[in-house]
Amino acid sequence: MNEKFFDLKKEKQDRMINGAMKVFALNGFARASTDEMVKEAGVSKGLWFHYFDNKIGLYTFVVDYAIKYVNMEMSAGFSAESNDFFDTTLAIEKVKMSVRRSYPYVPLFLTSLDKETNEEALEAVGEYIALYRERIRSIYEQVDRSEFAPFVDERIFDMTVAFTMKGILEEEYAKETFDERSYMGRVKVFLNQMKEMSKVQ
Amino acid sequence: MNEKFFDLKKEKQDRMINGAMKVFALNGFARASTDEMVKEAGVSKGLWFHYFDNKIGLYTFVVDYAIKYVNMEMSAGFSAESNDFFDTTLAIEKVKMSVRRSYPYVPLFLTSLDKETNEEALEAVGEYIALYRERIRSIYEQVDRSEFAPFVDERIFDMTVAFTMKGILEEEYAKETFDERSYMGRVKVFLNQMKEMSKVQ
Amino acid sequence: MNEKFFDLKKEKQDRMINGAMKVFALNGFARASTDEMVKEAGVSKGLWFHYFDNKIGLYTFVVDYAIKYVNMEMSAGFSAESNDFFDTTLAIEKVKMSVRRSYPYVPLFLTSLDKETNEEALEAVGEYIALYRERIRSIYEQVDRSEFAPFVDERIFDMTVAFTMKGILEEEYAKETFDERSYMGRVKVFLNQMKEMSKVQ
Amino acid sequence: MNEKFFDLKKEKQDRMINGAMKVFALNGFARASTDEMVKEAGVSKGLWFHYFDNKIGLYTFVVDYAIKYVNMEMSAGFSAESNDFFDTTLAIEKVKMSVRRSYPYVPLFLTSLDKETNEEALEAVGEYIALYRERIRSIYEQVDRSEFAPFVDERIFDMTVAFTMKGILEEEYAKETFDERSYMGRVKVFLNQMKEMSKVQ
DNA sequence: AATGAATGAGGCTTCATTCAT
DNA sequence: AATGAATGAAGCCTCATTCAT
């Protein structure tokens, strides 16, 4: 990419980033249309390719940017009241929602990365994603699971939570407009039930 | 479509069906390429359009076929040893795996329908899918949940199971080759844990 | 072509010939669709190519056939009551109409040859057409023009008649169904006026 | 269509318009190939669809353009020295020839519209053509026919002139290159003869 | 910096023609 | 003799990318 991108007015940068994320998130790499991004961002087609060599370059940039931003917000705003599993999970979701206020499609975009099947895209972006996953993993490493019943296998449990929350997120984004309250409500109800089910009784 | 399709040698029919399912499942309707299907099936491009009027016609056919086949296998082979929730769920997965032996991409293809965003495709196929979902729902209606602890909300529980199993399936299909043993192993372990967690203790 | 074509039942031969003529006449060589001919004639696609090597071979055959048939009918049925220009012209039209009863599209088909722009088609068929035109010309050579006013140039006059009658024919074929009475009526009225205008007064 | 088309260099606009007209005029709507137009005009295939949504949109535009241009030239340059039928007809032909110097295929293209059979094309373009025909008709309404002999039926006479001149035009266009002098020569000779034949003697 | 005109490969579909039965 | 399944080149159109301004 062309580093001069960052000399643009912040507002224009963000319009471009949001346009790209939205279209990538909703369509995946291969089906994402540059024309649609152009319309979404209100910027000329030529400009995209002035700053980003090609579609894959843009994709790489946007993935990187999204992850960096989430990491930043985590470092800054992350504050699980405790290191309880559920508090932690909820805190991560709160971070996502806060990111969403600046970059509305980051949560869906990150989630969409799992679905990506285009080999070129995966090649270019695999490492970034691994880093992000590692970050999340490391947070969970420090989580206190002492209240979990002995029959609860950590990996299965985490997988269950991850897949389900991803499902809820996608369903909420599939609605006309994303409703943060509705989303967080469903997440809390879900986590509560998982808490009840997992604890020693 | 041209009904003469069914006069073709079964093996050729299946090559075409499998080719179409694979490419649709992996790419979604809009991005699925007829050229790729043609290569997968080892037939000429012209032949597709000899039997199927157009892409949407082919899609409709394949969705219909997949669902009919699963329904058939369910009617024939479905045998939950009991009407226990977990036995039932496992029995459904066994049906999917048995279908998979004839049509390797049916399970992923059915799952992929949830992601479909193309309006034309949804229009054409919405009804079939609704029927399939209704069938699944009606099975779960007769399930015995008496052993569930009182704090287990049925809808949240089912959603959790559904999203997680979909996640496992997609992960397994993302591997080089789908390994039925690996998949069923993970499913069983998951369901066992959910059983432990949900029952009165 | 394969001469065994003539061993087919006459009725089938004619169905094929008429189908081809109709589609060629209405669409020109290049745009004429074999599928349409197949439907028109109720004969399988393979059969066309069994008897005629390719589209151009079929075209050649049909042009040849149409011209031969018209020539035959002329030799047989042609009987201008006199060698007056207008009687002769009318007699030719009567021949066309009689041909039309066996091969409904022959008159339009012959006319359509003038519009043909496809080089390959013209190449293949130019000679036949020249023969036909020569035949017509030779008939007119023997026509008595003694009643024409001196200012009437033979070539211009003939051209005027030819173009106008072609125009009338095409207009009549453009109607839902060709109405012989309507056509002959218009022709007679036209010729009468030309007669009035051309004679010494 | 994309109105930006008119911002292109006039020369390029005209190359595209002429390419389209030529191919449409010679082949009719359905058989006209965009590839051929592209080659004629020396521009890329993509560009056509940048300016014109699709083939029918291009066709509509070109018909409209041709008619507008002829109308304009008529308003500007039309000057029958008298309202005599033959002077008027000749004046119209002069207008066509003047248009031809900028857009060589307009006269043939307009003539070809009568042959058009494609329903979609007729639907899109019927109104424009009707307007053009009405314009021509209204000119002839004011023509003085007082010198016509009483046996001359106006409608038959006009039809004769129209069909014959169309025939001459098509013959001239069928030659290697259109020769204006040859064309106008034939037209004049033809009209003179018609004049002689139609007047009271 | 910014635009959008311009390109051409690739996508879906049609159609003349071939071939197995 | 007869069928129609099968092929692939060509048709219309889209879209990522380049380039002149």
mmCIF file of N, CA, C and O in Angstrom, chain D residues 103-133:
data_model
loop_
_atom_site.group_PDB
_atom_site.id
_atom_site.type_symbol
_atom_site.label_atom_id
_atom_site.label_comp_id
_atom_site.label_asym_id
_atom_site.label_seq_id
_atom_site.Cartn_x
_atom_site.Cartn_y
_atom_site.Cartn_z
ATOM 1 N N TYR D 103 -22.603 10.753 -40.931
ATOM 2 C CA TYR D 103 -22.943 9.431 -40.406
ATOM 3 C C TYR D 103 -23.306 8.524 -41.570
ATOM 4 O O TYR D 103 -24.469 8.412 -41.947
ATOM 5 N N PRO D 104 -22.299 7.866 -42.110
ATOM 6 C CA PRO D 104 -22.458 7.200 -43.404
ATOM 7 C C PRO D 104 -23.575 6.160 -43.467
ATOM 8 O O PRO D 104 -24.037 5.836 -44.556
ATOM 9 N N TYR D 105 -23.971 5.610 -42.325
ATOM 10 C CA TYR D 105 -24.952 4.537 -42.402
ATOM 11 C C TYR D 105 -26.355 4.957 -42.007
ATOM 12 O O TYR D 105 -27.261 4.129 -41.970
ATOM 13 N N VAL D 106 -26.556 6.222 -41.723
ATOM 14 C CA VAL D 106 -27.893 6.648 -41.312
ATOM 15 C C VAL D 106 -28.958 6.295 -42.351
ATOM 16 O O VAL D 106 -29.991 5.706 -41.992
ATOM 17 N N PRO D 107 -28.769 6.606 -43.617
ATOM 18 C CA PRO D 107 -29.856 6.287 -44.553
ATOM 19 C C PRO D 107 -30.196 4.800 -44.588
ATOM 20 O O PRO D 107 -31.366 4.422 -44.512
ATOM 21 N N LEU D 108 -29.190 3.953 -44.646
ATOM 22 C CA LEU D 108 -29.463 2.519 -44.659
ATOM 23 C C LEU D 108 -30.054 2.065 -43.334
ATOM 24 O O LEU D 108 -30.955 1.227 -43.294
ATOM 25 N N PHE D 109 -29.539 2.623 -42.267
ATOM 26 C CA PHE D 109 -30.017 2.253 -40.935
ATOM 27 C C PHE D 109 -31.513 2.562 -40.796
ATOM 28 O O PHE D 109 -32.293 1.714 -40.355
ATOM 29 N N LEU D 110 -31.891 3.743 -41.202
ATOM 30 C CA LEU D 110 -33.313 4.104 -41.107
ATOM 31 C C LEU D 110 -34.162 3.165 -41.958
ATOM 32 O O LEU D 110 -35.235 2.722 -41.535
ATOM 33 N N THR D 111 -33.680 2.869 -43.111
ATOM 34 C CA THR D 111 -34.397 1.938 -43.986
ATOM 35 C C THR D 111 -34.493 0.554 -43.349
ATOM 36 O O THR D 111 -35.520 -0.114 -43.431
ATOM 37 N N SER D 112 -33.424 0.153 -42.684
ATOM 38 C CA SER D 112 -33.390 -1.188 -42.096
ATOM 39 C C SER D 112 -34.420 -1.338 -40.978
ATOM 40 O O SER D 112 -34.802 -2.457 -40.629
ATOM 41 N N LEU D 113 -34.837 -0.229 -40.403
ATOM 42 C CA LEU D 113 -35.810 -0.311 -39.306
ATOM 43 C C LEU D 113 -37.107 -0.990 -39.756
ATOM 44 O O LEU D 113 -37.784 -1.638 -38.957
ATOM 45 N N ASP D 114 -37.436 -0.853 -41.022
ATOM 46 C CA ASP D 114 -38.660 -1.487 -41.521
ATOM 47 C C ASP D 114 -38.577 -3.004 -41.464
ATOM 48 O O ASP D 114 -39.592 -3.690 -41.352
ATOM 49 N N LYS D 115 -37.365 -3.518 -41.561
ATOM 50 C CA LYS D 115 -37.191 -4.975 -41.575
ATOM 51 C C LYS D 115 -37.113 -5.560 -40.180
ATOM 52 O O LYS D 115 -37.170 -6.779 -40.016
ATOM 53 N N GLU D 116 -36.903 -4.701 -39.213
ATOM 54 C CA GLU D 116 -36.661 -5.197 -37.860
ATOM 55 C C GLU D 116 -37.835 -6.039 -37.383
ATOM 56 O O GLU D 116 -38.987 -5.623 -37.466
ATOM 57 N N THR D 117 -37.522 -7.224 -36.873
ATOM 58 C CA THR D 117 -38.586 -8.097 -36.399
ATOM 59 C C THR D 117 -38.452 -8.393 -34.916
ATOM 60 O O THR D 117 -39.397 -8.882 -34.294
ATOM 61 N N ASN D 118 -37.300 -8.115 -34.355
ATOM 62 C CA ASN D 118 -37.092 -8.423 -32.939
ATOM 63 C C ASN D 118 -38.047 -7.615 -32.066
ATOM 64 O O ASN D 118 -38.058 -6.387 -32.097
ATOM 65 N N GLU D 119 -38.815 -8.336 -31.257
ATOM 66 C CA GLU D 119 -39.864 -7.666 -30.493
ATOM 67 C C GLU D 119 -39.331 -6.660 -29.495
ATOM 68 O O GLU D 119 -39.852 -5.554 -29.349
ATOM 69 N N GLU D 120 -38.290 -7.060 -28.808
ATOM 70 C CA GLU D 120 -37.717 -6.173 -27.793
ATOM 71 C C GLU D 120 -37.271 -4.872 -28.451
ATOM 72 O O GLU D 120 -37.517 -3.771 -27.932
ATOM 73 N N ALA D 121 -36.625 -5.017 -29.601
ATOM 74 C CA ALA D 121 -36.138 -3.844 -30.312
ATOM 75 C C ALA D 121 -37.302 -2.956 -30.745
ATOM 76 O O ALA D 121 -37.269 -1.732 -30.560
ATOM 77 N N LEU D 122 -38.326 -3.568 -31.294
ATOM 78 C CA LEU D 122 -39.468 -2.783 -31.767
ATOM 79 C C LEU D 122 -40.151 -2.064 -30.610
ATOM 80 O O LEU D 122 -40.512 -0.895 -30.713
ATOM 81 N N GLU D 123 -40.305 -2.784 -29.537
ATOM 82 C CA GLU D 123 -40.891 -2.205 -28.322
ATOM 83 C C GLU D 123 -40.149 -0.930 -27.926
ATOM 84 O O GLU D 123 -40.730 0.119 -27.668
ATOM 85 N N ALA D 124 -38.827 -1.040 -27.897
ATOM 86 C CA ALA D 124 -38.015 0.056 -27.368
ATOM 87 C C ALA D 124 -38.020 1.268 -28.289
ATOM 88 O O ALA D 124 -37.803 2.390 -27.847
ATOM 89 N N VAL D 125 -38.295 1.042 -29.553
ATOM 90 C CA VAL D 125 -37.928 2.023 -30.549
ATOM 91 C C VAL D 125 -39.128 2.467 -31.390
ATOM 92 O O VAL D 125 -39.052 3.449 -32.126
ATOM 93 N N GLY D 126 -40.239 1.770 -31.189
ATOM 94 C CA GLY D 126 -41.419 2.013 -32.005
ATOM 95 C C GLY D 126 -41.848 3.475 -32.041
ATOM 96 O O GLY D 126 -42.173 4.011 -33.105
ATOM 97 N N GLU D 127 -41.810 4.097 -30.890
ATOM 98 C CA GLU D 127 -42.309 5.459 -30.803
ATOM 99 C C GLU D 127 -41.449 6.434 -31.602
ATOM 100 O O GLU D 127 -41.966 7.282 -32.337
ATOM 101 N N TYR D 128 -40.139 6.313 -31.448
ATOM 102 C CA TYR D 128 -39.244 7.177 -32.217
ATOM 103 C C TYR D 128 -39.544 7.075 -33.711
ATOM 104 O O TYR D 128 -39.621 8.072 -34.415
ATOM 105 N N ILE D 129 -39.668 5.840 -34.151
ATOM 106 C CA ILE D 129 -39.866 5.616 -35.578
ATOM 107 C C ILE D 129 -41.180 6.213 -36.036
ATOM 108 O O ILE D 129 -41.259 6.860 -37.087
ATOM 109 N N ALA D 130 -42.206 6.028 -35.225
ATOM 110 C CA ALA D 130 -43.504 6.589 -35.583
ATOM 111 C C ALA D 130 -43.404 8.104 -35.760
ATOM 112 O O ALA D 130 -43.964 8.674 -36.703
ATOM 113 N N LEU D 131 -42.681 8.737 -34.873
ATOM 114 C CA LEU D 131 -42.516 10.194 -34.969
ATOM 115 C C LEU D 131 -41.858 10.574 -36.290
ATOM 116 O O LEU D 131 -42.273 11.524 -36.960
ATOM 117 N N TYR D 132 -40.832 9.822 -36.637
ATOM 118 C CA TYR D 132 -40.119 10.101 -37.879
ATOM 119 C C TYR D 132 -41.043 9.942 -39.085
ATOM 120 O O TYR D 132 -41.092 10.806 -39.971
ATOM 121 N N ARG D 133 -41.786 8.861 -39.075
ATOM 122 C CA ARG D 133 -42.677 8.629 -40.203
ATOM 123 C C ARG D 133 -43.737 9.718 -40.287
ATOM 124 O O ARG D 133 -44.108 10.156 -41.375
#
